[in-house]
GROMACS .gro file of C-alpha atoms in nm:
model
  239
    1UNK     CA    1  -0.569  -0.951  -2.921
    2UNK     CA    2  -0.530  -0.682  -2.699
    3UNK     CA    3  -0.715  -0.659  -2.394
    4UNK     CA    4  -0.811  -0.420  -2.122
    5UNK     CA    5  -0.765  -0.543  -1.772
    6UNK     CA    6  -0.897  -0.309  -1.425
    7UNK     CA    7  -0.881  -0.390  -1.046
    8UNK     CA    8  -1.071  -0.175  -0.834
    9UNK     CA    9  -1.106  -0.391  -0.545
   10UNK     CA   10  -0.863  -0.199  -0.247
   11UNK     CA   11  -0.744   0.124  -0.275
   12UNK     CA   12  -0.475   0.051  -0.552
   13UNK     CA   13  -0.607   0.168  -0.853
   14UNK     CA   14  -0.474  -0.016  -1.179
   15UNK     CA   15  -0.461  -0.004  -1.535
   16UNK     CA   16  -0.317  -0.262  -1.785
   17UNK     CA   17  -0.352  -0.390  -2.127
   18UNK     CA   18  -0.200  -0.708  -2.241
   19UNK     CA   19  -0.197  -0.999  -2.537
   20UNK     CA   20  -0.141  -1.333  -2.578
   21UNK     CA   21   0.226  -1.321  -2.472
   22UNK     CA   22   0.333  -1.037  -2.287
   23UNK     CA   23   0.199  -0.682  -2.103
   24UNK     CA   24   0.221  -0.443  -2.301
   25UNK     CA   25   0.164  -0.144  -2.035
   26UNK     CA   26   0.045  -0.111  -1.673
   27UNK     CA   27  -0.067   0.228  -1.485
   28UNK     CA   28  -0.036   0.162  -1.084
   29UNK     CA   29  -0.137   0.381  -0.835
   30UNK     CA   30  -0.114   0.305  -0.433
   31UNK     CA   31  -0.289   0.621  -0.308
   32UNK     CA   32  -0.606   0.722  -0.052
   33UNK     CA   33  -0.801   0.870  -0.367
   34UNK     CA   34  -1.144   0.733  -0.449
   35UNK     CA   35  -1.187   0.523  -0.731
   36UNK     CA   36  -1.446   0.772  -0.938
   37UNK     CA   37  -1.188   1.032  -0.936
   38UNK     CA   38  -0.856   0.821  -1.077
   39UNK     CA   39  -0.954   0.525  -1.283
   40UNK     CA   40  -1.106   0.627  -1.619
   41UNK     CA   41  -0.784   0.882  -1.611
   42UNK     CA   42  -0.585   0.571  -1.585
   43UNK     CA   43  -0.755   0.389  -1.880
   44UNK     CA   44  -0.694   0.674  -2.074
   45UNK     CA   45  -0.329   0.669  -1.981
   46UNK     CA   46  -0.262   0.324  -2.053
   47UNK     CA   47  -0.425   0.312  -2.382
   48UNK     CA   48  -0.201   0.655  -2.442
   49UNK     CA   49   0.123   0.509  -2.326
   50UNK     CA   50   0.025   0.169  -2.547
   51UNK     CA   51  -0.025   0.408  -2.823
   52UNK     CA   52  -0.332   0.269  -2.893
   53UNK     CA   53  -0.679   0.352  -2.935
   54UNK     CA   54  -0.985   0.224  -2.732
   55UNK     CA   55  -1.127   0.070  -3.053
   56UNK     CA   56  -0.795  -0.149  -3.038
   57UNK     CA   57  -0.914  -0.337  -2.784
   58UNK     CA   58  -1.095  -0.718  -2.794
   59UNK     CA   59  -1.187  -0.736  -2.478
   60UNK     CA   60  -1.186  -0.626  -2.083
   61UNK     CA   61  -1.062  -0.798  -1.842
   62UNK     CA   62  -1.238  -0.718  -1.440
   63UNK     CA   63  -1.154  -0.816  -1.117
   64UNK     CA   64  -1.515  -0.855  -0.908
   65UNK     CA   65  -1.410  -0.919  -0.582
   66UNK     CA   66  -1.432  -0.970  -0.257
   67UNK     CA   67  -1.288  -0.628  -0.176
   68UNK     CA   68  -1.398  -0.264  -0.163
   69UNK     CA   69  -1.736  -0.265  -0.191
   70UNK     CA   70  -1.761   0.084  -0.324
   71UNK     CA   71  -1.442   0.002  -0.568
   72UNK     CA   72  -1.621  -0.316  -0.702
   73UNK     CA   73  -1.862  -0.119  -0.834
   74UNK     CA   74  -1.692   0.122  -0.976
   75UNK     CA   75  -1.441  -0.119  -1.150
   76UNK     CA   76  -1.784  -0.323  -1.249
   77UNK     CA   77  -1.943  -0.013  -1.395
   78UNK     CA   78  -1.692   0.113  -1.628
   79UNK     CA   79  -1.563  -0.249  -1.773
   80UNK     CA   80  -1.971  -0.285  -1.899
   81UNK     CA   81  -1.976   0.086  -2.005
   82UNK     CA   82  -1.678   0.024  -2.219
   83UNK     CA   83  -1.769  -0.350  -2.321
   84UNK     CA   84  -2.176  -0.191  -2.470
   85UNK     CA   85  -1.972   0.092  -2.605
   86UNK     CA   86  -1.758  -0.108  -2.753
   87UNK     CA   87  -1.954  -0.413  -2.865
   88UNK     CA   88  -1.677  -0.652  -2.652
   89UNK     CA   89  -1.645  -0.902  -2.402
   90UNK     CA   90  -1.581  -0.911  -2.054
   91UNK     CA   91  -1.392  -1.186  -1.875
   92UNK     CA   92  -1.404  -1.164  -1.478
   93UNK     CA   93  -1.184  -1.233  -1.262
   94UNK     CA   94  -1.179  -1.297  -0.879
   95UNK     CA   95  -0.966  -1.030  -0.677
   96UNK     CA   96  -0.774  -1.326  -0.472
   97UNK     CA   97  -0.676  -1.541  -0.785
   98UNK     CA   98  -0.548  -1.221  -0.944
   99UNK     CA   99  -0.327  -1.178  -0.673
  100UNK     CA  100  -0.161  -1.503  -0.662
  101UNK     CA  101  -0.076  -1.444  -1.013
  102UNK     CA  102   0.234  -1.283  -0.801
  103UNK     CA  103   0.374  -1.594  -0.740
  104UNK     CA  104   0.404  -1.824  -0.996
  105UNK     CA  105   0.635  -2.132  -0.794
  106UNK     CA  106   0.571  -2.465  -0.774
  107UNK     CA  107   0.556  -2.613  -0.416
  108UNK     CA  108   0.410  -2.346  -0.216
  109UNK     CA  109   0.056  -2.207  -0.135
  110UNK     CA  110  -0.021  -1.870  -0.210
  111UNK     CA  111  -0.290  -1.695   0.075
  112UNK     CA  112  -0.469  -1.447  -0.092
  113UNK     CA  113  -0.626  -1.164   0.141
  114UNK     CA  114  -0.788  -0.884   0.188
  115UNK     CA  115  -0.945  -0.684   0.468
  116UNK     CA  116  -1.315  -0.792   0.566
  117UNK     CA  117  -1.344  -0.550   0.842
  118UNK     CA  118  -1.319  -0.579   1.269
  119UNK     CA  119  -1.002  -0.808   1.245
  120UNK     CA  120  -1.124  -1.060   0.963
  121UNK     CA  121  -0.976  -1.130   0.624
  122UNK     CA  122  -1.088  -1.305   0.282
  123UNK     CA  123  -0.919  -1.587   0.212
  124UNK     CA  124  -0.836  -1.805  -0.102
  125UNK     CA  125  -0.551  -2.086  -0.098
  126UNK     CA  126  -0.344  -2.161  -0.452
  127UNK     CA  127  -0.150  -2.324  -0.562
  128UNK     CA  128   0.090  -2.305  -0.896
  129UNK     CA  129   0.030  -2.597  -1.150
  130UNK     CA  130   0.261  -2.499  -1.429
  131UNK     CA  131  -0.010  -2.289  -1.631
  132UNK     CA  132  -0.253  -2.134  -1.362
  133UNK     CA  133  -0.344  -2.190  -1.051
  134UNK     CA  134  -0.531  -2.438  -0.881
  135UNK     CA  135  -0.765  -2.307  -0.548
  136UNK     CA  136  -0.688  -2.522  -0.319
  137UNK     CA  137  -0.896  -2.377  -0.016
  138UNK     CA  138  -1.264  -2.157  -0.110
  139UNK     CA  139  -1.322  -1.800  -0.059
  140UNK     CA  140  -1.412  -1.774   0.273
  141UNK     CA  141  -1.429  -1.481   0.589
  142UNK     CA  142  -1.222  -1.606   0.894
  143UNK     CA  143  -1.031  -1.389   1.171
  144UNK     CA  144  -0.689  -1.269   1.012
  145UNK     CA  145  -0.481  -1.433   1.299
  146UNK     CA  146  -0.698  -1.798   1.285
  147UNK     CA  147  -0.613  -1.774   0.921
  148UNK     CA  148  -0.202  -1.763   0.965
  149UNK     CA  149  -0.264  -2.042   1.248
  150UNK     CA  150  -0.428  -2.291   1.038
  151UNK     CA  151  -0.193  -2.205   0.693
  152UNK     CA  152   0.115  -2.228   0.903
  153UNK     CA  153   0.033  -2.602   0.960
  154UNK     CA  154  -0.008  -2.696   0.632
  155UNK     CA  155   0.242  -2.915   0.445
  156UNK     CA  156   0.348  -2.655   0.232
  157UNK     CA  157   0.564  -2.307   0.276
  158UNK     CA  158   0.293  -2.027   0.269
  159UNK     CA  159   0.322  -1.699   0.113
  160UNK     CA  160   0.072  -1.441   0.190
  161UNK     CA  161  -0.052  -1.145   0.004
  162UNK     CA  162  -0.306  -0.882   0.050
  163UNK     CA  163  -0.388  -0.557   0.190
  164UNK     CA  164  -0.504  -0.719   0.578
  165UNK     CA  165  -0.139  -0.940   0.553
  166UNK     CA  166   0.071  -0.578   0.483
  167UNK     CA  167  -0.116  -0.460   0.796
  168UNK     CA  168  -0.021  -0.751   0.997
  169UNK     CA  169   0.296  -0.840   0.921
  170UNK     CA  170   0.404  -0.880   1.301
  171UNK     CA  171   0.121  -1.144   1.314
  172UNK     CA  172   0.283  -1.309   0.989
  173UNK     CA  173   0.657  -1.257   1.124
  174UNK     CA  174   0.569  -1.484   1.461
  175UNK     CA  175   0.498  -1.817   1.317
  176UNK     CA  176   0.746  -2.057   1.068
  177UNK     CA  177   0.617  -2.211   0.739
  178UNK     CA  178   0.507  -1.866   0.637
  179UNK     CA  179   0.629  -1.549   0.506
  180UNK     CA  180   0.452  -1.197   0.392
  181UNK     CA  181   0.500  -1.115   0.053
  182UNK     CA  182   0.768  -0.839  -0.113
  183UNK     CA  183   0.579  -0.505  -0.108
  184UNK     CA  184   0.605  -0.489  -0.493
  185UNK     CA  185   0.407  -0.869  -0.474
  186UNK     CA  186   0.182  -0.770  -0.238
  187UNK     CA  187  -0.107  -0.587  -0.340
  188UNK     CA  188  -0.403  -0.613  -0.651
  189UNK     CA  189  -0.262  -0.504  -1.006
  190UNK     CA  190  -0.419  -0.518  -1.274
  191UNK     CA  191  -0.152  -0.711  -1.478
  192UNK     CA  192  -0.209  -1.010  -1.270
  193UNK     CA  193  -0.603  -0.974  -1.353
  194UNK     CA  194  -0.477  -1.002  -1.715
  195UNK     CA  195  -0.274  -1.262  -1.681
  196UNK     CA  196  -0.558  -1.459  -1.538
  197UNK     CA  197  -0.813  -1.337  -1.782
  198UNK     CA  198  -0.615  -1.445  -2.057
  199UNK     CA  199  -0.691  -1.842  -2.067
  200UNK     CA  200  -1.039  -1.742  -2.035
  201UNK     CA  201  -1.041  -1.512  -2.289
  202UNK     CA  202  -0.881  -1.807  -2.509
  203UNK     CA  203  -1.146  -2.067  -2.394
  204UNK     CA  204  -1.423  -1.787  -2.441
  205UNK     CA  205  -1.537  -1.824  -2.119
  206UNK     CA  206  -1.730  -1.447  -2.147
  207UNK     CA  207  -1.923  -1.304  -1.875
  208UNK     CA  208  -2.281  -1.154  -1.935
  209UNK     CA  209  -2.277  -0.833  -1.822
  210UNK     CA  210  -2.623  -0.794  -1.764
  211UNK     CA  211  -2.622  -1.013  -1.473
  212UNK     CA  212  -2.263  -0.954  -1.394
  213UNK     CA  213  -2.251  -0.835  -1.012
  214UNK     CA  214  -1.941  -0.842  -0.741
  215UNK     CA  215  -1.857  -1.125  -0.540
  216UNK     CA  216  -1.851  -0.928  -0.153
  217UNK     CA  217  -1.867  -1.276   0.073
  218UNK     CA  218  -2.020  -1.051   0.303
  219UNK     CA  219  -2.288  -0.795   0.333
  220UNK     CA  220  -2.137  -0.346   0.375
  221UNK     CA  221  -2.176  -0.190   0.715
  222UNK     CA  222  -2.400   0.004   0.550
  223UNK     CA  223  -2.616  -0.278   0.508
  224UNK     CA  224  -2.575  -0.380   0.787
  225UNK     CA  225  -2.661  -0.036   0.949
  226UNK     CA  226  -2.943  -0.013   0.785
  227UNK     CA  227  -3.102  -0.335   0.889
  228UNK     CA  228  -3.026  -0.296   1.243
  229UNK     CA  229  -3.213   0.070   1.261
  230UNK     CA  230  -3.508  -0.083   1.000
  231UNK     CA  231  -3.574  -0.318   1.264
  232UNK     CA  232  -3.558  -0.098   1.548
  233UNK     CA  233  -3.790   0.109   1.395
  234UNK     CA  234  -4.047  -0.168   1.314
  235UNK     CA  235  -4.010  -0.255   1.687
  236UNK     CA  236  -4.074   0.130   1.814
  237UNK     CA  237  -4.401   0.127   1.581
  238UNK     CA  238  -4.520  -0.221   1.732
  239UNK     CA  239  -4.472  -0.103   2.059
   0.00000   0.00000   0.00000
C-alpha cells in the first residue's frame, strides 16, 4: 500500500512515499524557491528514487494547513490532479499534527507553529498517546510570545516546533519548562504527513476532493488589502 504524502505549507518543500510499516523514500528541500517551480520535480524524484511508478501508488497523502497560503494551494492542487488522474484517494492532514509527528514521547506537549504574520503564530498542543497523538489545545492565532507564556505554565515539559519558533528561539531560550526543537525536528516534512495519514488511510477516512479546501485560520493580506481599498472606494463613490 504505497502512498504519496506532500507538505506545501512553509517554504520546505517535501516529498515522501511510505507503507504500512516504514518510509520508503523522502525528498526535502529547505530553500526560498516557490512551490510551482520545485514540487512536481520532487514527486517525480521520489517515485524515481522508490523505483516505482506513479501507477504504484494507493493513495496521497496532503497536508492543508494553516500555513502558506499560496503553498496550500499548490500542495492542494496537485494531490487532486494526481488522485482524478489516478482514480485514488486522498487523506488530509493538518500542517501542525504533521509536525508533532517529530516527537513521538510520552509526557510532554508538543507546540506546533507556524508564522501567522505581524508577530502571531498558529498554534496546536499534542500530546503522544502511544499510537498518535491526541490535540490537546485547538488550532488557534495568538501572539508568538503570549503563546510560550501560557505553554511554559503548563504541567508538562513543552517542546516547540515550527517555522515562527526557529525565528524566535531567544524568546523560547528565556523561559523554563520549554525548549525549541533540533533543527532536523523542526520544520514540515512530508514523512511526518505520512505517518499521520497512515491510520486514516487504514480506517478509510478519505477526503472528497471536490470540496477539499485549506484550513488558513485566518484570511491573506491580500484579502485583506483588498477589502480595505473595496471599501474605501464604496465610501469615495457615496461621498
Amino acid at each position: 500500500m504505497p502512498i504519496l504524502a506532500i507538505d506545501t505549507s512553509t517554504m520546505v518543500s517535501g516529498a515522501a512515499i511510505a507503507a504500512e510499516d516504514r518510509l520508503i523514500a523522502e525528498v526535502l528541500m529547505q530553500l526560498k524557491l516557490p512551490q510551482s517551480q520545485v514540487l512536481l520535480g520532487h514527486i517525480k524524484e521520489v517515485l524515481h528514487i522508490a523505483h516505482m511508478d506513479k501507477k504504484d501508488l494507493t493513495g496521497i497523502a496532503v497536508s492543508i494547513g494553516p500555513g502558506s497560503f499560496t503553498g496550500l494551494r499548490i500542495g492542494l492542487a496537485s494531490a487532486k490532479m494526481m488522485s482524478y488522474a489516478l482514480d485514488i484517494p486522498v487523506v488530509a492532514v493538518s500542517s501542525l499534527e504533521a509536525m508533532a509527528y517529530h516527537y513521538p514521547v510520552p509526557g510532554i506537549y508538543i507546540a506546533s507553529t507556524l508564522d501567522a504574520q505581524k508577530g502571531n503564530a498558529y498554534l496546536a498542543l499534542y500530546e503522544y498517546n502511544g499510537k498518535g497523538f491526541d490535540e490537546k489545545k485547538s488550532v488557534c492565532v495568538m501572539n508568538f510570545t503570549e503563546a510560550v507564556d501560557f505553554c511554559s505554565k503548563l504541567d508538562k515539559p513543552v517542546i516547540f516546533v515550527g517555522d515562527i519558533a526557529q525565528k524566535k528561539a531567544d524568546i523560547i531560550a528565556s523561559y523554563k519548562n520549554i525548549s525549541l526543537g533540533m533543527p532536523h525536528l523542526c520544520m514540515p516534512r512530508a514523512a511526518n504527513v505520512a505517518m499521520a495519514a497512515l491510520p486514516k488511510f487504514a480506517r478509510g477516512e478519505f477526503a472528497n476532493i471536490m470540496n477539499l479546501e485549506p484550513v488558513y485560520i485566518r484570511r491573506s493580506e491580500a484579502e485583506v488589502l483588498w477589502e480595505k481599498r473595496h471599501a474605501q472606494a464604496k465610501a469615495e463613490d457615496m461621498a
